[in-house]
Short mmCIF file of C-alpha atoms in Angstrom, two decimals:
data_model
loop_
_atom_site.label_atom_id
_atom_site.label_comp_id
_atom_site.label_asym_id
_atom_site.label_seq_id
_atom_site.Cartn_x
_atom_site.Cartn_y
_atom_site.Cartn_z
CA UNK A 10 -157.09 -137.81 -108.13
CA UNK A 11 -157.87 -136.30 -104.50
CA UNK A 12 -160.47 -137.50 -101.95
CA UNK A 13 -162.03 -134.64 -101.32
CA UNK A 14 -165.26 -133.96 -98.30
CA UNK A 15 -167.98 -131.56 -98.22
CA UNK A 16 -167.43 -129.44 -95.29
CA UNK A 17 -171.44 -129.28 -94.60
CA UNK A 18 -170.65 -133.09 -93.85
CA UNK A 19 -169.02 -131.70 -90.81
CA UNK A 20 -170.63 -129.62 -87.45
CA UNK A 21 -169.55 -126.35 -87.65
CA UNK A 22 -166.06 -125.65 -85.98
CA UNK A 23 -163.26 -123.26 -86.26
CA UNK A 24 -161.05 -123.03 -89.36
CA UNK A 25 -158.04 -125.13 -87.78
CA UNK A 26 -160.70 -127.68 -86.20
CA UNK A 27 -162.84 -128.43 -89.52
CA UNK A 28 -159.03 -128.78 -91.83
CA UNK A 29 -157.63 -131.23 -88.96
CA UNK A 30 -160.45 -133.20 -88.89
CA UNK A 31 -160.42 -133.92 -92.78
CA UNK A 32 -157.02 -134.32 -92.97
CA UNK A 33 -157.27 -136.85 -89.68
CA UNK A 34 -160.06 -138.96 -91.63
CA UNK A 35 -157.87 -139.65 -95.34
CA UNK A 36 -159.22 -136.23 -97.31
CA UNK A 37 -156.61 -134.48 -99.17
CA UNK A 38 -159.11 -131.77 -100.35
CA UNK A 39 -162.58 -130.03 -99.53
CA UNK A 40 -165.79 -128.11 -101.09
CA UNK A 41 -165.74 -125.56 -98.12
CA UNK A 42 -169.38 -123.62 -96.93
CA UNK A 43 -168.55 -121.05 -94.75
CA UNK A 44 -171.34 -122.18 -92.47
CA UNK A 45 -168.93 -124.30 -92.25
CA UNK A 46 -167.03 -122.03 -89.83
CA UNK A 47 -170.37 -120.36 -88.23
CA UNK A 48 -170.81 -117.61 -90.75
CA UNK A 49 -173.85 -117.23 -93.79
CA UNK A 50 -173.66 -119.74 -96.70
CA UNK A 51 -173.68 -116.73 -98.98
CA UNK A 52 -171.59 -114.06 -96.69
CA UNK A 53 -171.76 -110.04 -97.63
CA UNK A 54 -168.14 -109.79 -97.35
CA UNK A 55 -165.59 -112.34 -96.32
CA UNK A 56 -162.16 -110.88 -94.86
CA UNK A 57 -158.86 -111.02 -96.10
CA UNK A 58 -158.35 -112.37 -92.12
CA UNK A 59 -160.86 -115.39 -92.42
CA UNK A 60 -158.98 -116.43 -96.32
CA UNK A 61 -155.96 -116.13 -94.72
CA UNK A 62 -156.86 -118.54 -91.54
CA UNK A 63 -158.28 -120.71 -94.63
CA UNK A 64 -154.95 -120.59 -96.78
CA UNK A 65 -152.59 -121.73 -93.72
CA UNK A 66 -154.51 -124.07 -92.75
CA UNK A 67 -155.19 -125.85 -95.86
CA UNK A 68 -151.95 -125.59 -96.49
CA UNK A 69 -151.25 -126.97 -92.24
CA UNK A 70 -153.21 -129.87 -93.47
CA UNK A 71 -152.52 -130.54 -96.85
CA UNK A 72 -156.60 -130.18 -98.13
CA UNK A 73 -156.58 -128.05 -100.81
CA UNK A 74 -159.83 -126.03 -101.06
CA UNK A 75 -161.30 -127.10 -104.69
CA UNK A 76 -164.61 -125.15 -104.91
CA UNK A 77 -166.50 -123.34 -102.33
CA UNK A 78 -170.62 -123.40 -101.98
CA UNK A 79 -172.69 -120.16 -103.23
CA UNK A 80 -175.75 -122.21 -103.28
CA UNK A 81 -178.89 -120.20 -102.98
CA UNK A 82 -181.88 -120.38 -104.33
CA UNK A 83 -181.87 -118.91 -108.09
CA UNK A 84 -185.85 -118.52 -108.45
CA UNK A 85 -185.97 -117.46 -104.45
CA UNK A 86 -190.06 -115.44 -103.93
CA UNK A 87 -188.37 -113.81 -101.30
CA UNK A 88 -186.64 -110.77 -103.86
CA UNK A 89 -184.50 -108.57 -101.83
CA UNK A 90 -182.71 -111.82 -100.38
CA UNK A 91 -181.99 -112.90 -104.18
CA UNK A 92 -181.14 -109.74 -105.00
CA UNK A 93 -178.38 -109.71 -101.76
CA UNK A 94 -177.19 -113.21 -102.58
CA UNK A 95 -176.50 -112.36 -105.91
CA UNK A 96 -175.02 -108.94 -104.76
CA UNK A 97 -172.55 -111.25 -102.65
CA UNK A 98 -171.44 -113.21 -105.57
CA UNK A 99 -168.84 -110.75 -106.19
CA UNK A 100 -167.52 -110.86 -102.65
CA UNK A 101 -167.29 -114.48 -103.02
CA UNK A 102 -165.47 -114.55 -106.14
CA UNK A 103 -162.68 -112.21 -104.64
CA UNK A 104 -162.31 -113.92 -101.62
CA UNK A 105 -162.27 -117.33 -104.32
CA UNK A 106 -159.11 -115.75 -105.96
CA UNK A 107 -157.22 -115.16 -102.51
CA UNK A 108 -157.84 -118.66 -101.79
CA UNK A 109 -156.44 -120.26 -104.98
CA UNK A 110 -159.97 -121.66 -105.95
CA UNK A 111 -161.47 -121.42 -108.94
CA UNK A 112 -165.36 -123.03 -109.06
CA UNK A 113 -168.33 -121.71 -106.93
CA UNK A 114 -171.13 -124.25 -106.58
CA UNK A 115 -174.80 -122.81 -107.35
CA UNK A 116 -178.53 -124.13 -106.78
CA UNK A 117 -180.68 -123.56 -109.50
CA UNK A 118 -183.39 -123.14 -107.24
CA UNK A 119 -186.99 -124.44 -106.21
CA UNK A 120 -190.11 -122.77 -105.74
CA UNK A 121 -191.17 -124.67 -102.63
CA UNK A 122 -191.73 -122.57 -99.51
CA UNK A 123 -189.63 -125.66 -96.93
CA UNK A 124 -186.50 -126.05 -98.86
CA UNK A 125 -184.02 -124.58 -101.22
CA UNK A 126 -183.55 -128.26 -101.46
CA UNK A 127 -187.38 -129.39 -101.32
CA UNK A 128 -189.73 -130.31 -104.84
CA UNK A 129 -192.68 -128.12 -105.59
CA UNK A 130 -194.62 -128.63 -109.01
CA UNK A 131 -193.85 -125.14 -109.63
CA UNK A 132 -190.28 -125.96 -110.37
CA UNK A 133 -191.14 -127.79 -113.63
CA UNK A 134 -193.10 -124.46 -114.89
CA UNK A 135 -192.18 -122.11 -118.13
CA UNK A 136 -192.12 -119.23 -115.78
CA UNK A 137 -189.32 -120.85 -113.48
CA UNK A 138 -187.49 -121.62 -116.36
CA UNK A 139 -187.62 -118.23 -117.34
CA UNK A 140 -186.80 -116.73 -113.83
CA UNK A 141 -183.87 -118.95 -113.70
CA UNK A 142 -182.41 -118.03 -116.94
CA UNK A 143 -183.25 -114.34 -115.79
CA UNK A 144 -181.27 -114.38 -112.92
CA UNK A 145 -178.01 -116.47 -113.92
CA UNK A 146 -177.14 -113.87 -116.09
CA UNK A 147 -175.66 -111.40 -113.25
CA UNK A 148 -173.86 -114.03 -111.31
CA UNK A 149 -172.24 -115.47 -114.91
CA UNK A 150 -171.59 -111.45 -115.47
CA UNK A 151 -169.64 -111.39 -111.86
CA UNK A 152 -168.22 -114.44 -112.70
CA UNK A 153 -166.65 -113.87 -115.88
CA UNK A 154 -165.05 -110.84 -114.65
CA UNK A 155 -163.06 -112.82 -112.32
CA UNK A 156 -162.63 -115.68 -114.53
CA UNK A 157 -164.42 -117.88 -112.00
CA UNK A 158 -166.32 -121.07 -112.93
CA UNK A 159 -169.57 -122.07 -111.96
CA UNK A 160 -170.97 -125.28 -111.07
CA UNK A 161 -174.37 -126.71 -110.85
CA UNK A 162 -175.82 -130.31 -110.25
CA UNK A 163 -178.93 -132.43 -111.41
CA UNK A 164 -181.21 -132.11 -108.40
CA UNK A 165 -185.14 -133.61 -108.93
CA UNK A 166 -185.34 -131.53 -106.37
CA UNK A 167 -184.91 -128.08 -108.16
CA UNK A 168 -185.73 -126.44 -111.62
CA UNK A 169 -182.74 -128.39 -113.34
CA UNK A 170 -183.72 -131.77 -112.63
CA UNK A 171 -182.71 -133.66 -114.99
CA UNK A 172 -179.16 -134.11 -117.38
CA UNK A 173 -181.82 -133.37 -120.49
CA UNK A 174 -182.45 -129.90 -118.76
CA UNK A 175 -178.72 -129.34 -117.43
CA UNK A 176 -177.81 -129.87 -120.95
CA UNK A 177 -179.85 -127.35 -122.24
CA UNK A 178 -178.83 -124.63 -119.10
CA UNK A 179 -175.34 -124.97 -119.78
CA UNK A 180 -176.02 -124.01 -123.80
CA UNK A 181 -178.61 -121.49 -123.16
CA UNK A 182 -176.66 -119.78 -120.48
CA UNK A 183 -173.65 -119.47 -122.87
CA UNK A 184 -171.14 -119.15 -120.04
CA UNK A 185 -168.30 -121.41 -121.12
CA UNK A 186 -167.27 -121.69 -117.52
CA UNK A 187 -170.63 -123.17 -116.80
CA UNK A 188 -169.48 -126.65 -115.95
CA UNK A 189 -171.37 -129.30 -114.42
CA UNK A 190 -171.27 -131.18 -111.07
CA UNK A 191 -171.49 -135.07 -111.23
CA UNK A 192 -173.16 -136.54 -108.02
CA UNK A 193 -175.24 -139.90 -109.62
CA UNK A 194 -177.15 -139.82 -106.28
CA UNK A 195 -178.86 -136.58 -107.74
CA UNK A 196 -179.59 -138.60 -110.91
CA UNK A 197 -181.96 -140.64 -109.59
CA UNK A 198 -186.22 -139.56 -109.92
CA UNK A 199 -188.40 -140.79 -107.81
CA UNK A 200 -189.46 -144.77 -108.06
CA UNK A 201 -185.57 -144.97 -109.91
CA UNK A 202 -183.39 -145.69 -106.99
CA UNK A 203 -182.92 -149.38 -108.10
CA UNK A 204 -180.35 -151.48 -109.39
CA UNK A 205 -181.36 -152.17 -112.73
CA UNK A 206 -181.76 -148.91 -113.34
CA UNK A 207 -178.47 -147.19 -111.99
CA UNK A 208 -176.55 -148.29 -115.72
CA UNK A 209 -178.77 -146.72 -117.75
CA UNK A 210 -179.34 -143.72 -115.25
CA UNK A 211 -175.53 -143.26 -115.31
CA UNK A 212 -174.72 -143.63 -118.77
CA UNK A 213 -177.62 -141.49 -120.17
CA UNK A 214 -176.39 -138.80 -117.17
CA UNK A 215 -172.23 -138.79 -119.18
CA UNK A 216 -174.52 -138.76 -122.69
CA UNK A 217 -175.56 -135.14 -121.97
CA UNK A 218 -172.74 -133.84 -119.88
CA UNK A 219 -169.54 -136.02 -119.66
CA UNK A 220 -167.66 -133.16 -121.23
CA UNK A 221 -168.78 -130.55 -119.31
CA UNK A 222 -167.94 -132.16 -115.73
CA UNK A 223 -166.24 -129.74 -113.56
CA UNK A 224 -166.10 -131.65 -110.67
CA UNK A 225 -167.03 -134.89 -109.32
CA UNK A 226 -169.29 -135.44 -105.96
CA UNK A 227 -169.29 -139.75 -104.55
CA UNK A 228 -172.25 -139.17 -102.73
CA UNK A 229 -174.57 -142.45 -102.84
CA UNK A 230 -178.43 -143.29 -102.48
CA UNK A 231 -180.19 -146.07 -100.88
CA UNK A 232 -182.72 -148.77 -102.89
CA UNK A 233 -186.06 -146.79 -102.29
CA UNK A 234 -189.10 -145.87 -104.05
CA UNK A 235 -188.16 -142.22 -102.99
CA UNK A 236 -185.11 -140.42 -102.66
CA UNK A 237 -183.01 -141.61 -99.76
CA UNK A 238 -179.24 -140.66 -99.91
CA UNK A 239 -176.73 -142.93 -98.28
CA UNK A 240 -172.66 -142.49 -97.46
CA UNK A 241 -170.53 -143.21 -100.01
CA UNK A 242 -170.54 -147.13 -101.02
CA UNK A 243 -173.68 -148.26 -99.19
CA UNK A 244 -175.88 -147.30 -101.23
CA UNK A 245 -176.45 -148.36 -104.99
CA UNK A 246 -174.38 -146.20 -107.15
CA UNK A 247 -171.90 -148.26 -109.14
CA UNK A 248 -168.42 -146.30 -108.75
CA UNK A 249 -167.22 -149.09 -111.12
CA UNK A 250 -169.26 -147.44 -113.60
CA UNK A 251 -169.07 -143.80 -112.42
CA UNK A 252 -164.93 -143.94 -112.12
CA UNK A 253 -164.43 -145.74 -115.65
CA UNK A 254 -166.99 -142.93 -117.30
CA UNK A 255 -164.85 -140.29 -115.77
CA UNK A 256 -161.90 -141.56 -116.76
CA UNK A 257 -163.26 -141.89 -120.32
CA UNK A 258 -164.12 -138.13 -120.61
CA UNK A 259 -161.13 -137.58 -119.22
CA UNK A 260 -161.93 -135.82 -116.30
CA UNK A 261 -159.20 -135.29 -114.18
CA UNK A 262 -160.15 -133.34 -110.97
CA UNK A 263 -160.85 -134.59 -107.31
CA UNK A 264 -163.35 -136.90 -105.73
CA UNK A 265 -165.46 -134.70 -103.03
CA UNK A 266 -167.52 -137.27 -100.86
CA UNK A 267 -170.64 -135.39 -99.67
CA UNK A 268 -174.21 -137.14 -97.84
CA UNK A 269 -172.07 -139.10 -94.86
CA UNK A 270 -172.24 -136.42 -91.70
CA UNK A 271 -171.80 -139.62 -89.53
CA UNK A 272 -167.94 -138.39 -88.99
CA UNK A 273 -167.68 -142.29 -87.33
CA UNK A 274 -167.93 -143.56 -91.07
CA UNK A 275 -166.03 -141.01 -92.83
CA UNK A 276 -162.50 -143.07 -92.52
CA UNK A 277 -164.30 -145.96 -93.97
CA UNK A 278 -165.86 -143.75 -97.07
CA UNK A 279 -162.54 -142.57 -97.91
CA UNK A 280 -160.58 -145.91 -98.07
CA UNK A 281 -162.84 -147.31 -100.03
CA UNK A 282 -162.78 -144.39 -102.33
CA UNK A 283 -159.50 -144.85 -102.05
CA UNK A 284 -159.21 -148.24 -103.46
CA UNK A 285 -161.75 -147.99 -106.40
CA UNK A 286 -159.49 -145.10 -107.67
CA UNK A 287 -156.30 -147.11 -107.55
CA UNK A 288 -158.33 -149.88 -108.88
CA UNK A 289 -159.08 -147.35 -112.16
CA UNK A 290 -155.34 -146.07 -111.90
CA UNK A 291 -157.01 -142.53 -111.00
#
């Protein structure tokens, strides 16, 4: 299994800068944003020159690009920017096939003027619901043309906030490239982020969606009342757990380490990472 990082955990650089720099710290792959390299998240149209800087140097490095982020906000008020970010979807998934990458990472959205990323009541409403199962269909109808999967997390954050409500997206949607992205840091609601409830948080989480895990994310969360994400292993997410779950549903793909930005502790993250998935024979 590869150690992957999520470029975001970087400052924006150049293309050769941001691929030496994971290489340099133990990360043999990489969920790549191209603000990542000073463009938009969700870019119109992405040159065949800026996938071909990509391809050499992943290959340069040895990271091998394993998804790439197209997360914007699925129920977004603000309708001619959905309606351009969903537009781009297509770009993305061509520039995904010159790239050798085959899963695009989605938000399912919240209604909450901050923050693609920020809770508003709103989000738990029929009529988000709705809007969200609305607007998935064009970017699944892109996406099957292309063959491309699609990935989205539990967030209590956003509209699918829970692995009761991720079970029923993926079988609503009908999209059997509609996978699922397992971060346990997202698990966690409010007033949960404690140790006696990580087990059952986990466990229930693989109940609804082991099968369906497309890839994995060892991001971690701190003990809190709220929702306080930590680098990976310093916080209270049992990897024991998470890895031997994995393993049992057979999942097979890479380890992308995401929530450390401090690129002092990034080293650290990955050897430990490192050792819990020799530990598992992964």
């Amino acid at each position: 299994m590869k150690i992957g990082i999520c470029s975001t955990d970087f400052e924006p650089s150049c293309v050769e800068e941001l691929f030496r720099k994971a290489s340099g710290y133990g990360f043999d792959a990489m969920q790549f944003s191209y603000s990542s390299i000073g463009m938009d998240e969700i870019p119109q149209e992405i040159s065949t020159e800026i996938t071909d800087a990509l391809c050499a140097a992943s290959r340069q490095y040895g990271v091998e690009i394993v998804a790439v982020n197209a997360t914007f906000n699925l129920i977004d008020t603000d309708r001619e920017r959905l309606a351009r970010n969903i537009r781009s979807i297509d770009a993305m998934c061509r520039a995904n096939q010159r790239l050798g990458c085959r899963l695009l990472t989605l938000c399912t959205g919240s209604r909450s003027p901050e923050s693609m990323w920020a809770w508003s009541p709103d989000n738990a409403s029929p009529e988000a619901w709705q809007e969200l199962a609305c607007n998935i269909r064009p970017v699944v109808e892109t996406a099957r043309r292309y063959e491309m999967y699609l990935g989205v997390e539990t967030e209590a954050s956003n509209v699918v906030m829970t692995p009761e409500l991720a079970r029923r997206f993926l079988d609503q949607t009908g999209y059997e490239k509609l996978k699922i992205i397992a971060d346990c840091a997202n698990l966690f609601q409010k007033g949960q982020a404690h140790p006696q409830y990580v087990g059952p948080v986990i466990r229930h989480a693989f109940e609804q969606f082991g099968c369906d895990i497309v890839l994995a994310h060892g991001k971690d969360i701190a003990e809190s009342d709220s929702i306080l994400f930590a680098p990976t292993g310093q916080g209270i997410v049992d990897y024991d757990l998470f890895l031997s779950l994995l393993k049992q549903h057979g999942y097979k793909g890479p380890m992308v380490l995401h929530g450390i930005y401090d690129e002092a502790l990034m080293a650290g993250c990955a050897a430990f990472m490192r050792q819990k998935l020799l530990a598992y024979g992964m």
